[in-house]
C-alpha positions as a printed Julia matrix, in Angstrom:
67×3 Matrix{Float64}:
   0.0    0.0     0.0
   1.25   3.48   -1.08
  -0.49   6.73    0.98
  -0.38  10.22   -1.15
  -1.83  13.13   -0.1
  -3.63  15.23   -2.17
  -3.27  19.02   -1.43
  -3.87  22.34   -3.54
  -3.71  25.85   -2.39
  -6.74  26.73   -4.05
  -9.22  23.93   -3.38
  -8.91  22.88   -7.32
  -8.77  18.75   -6.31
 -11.88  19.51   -3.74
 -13.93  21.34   -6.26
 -12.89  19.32   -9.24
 -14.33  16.29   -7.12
 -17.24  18.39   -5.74
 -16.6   17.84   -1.94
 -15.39  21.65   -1.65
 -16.53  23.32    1.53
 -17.61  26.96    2.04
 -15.15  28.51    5.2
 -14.91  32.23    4.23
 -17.54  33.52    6.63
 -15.13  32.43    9.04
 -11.98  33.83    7.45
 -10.65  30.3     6.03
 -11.7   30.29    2.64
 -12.47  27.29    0.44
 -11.49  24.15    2.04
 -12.24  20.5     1.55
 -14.99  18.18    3.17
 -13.23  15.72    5.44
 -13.03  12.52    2.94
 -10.71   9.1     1.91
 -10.16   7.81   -1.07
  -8.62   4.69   -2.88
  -7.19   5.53   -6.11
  -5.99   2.08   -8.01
  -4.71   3.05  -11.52
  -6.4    6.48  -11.7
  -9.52   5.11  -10.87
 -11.33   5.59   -7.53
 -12.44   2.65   -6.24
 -13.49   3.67   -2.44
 -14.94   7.38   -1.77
 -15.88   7.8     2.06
 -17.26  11.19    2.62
 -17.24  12.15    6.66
 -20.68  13.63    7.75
 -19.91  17.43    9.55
 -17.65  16.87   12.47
 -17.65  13.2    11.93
 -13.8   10.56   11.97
 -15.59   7.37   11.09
 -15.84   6.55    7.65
 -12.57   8.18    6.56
 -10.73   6.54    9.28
  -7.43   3.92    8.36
  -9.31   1.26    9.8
 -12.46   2.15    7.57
 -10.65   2.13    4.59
  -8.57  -0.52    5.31
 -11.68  -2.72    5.95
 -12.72  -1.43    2.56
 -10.08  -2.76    0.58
């Protein structure tokens, strides 16, 4: 197993993939919803999107149970 992460200044991956999230009322801009992903060949094979304030679904041993 290989672990990348995925970062941009400007949100691009997070808004590309839609799970962009709205922070500039606060003062910290566009950010991204709290997520995992599996990637195998360029393809995403396991999206788990966190609900707001959530570290379930995204956690190691969630994905690892996934693959």
């Amino acid at each position: 197993l290989e672990f990348e992460e995925a970062k941009t200044p400007d949100a691009e991956f997070a808004k590309a993939m839609g799970l962009e999230l709205d922070l500039t009322a606060g003062g910290l801009g566009i950010r991204s919803k709290r997520f995992a992903m599996v990637v195998d060949d360029g393809v995403v094979t396991v999206l788990k999107l966190e609900a707001a304030g959530g570290f379930d679904v995204s956690s190691a041993e969630s994905i690892l149970a996934a693959i």
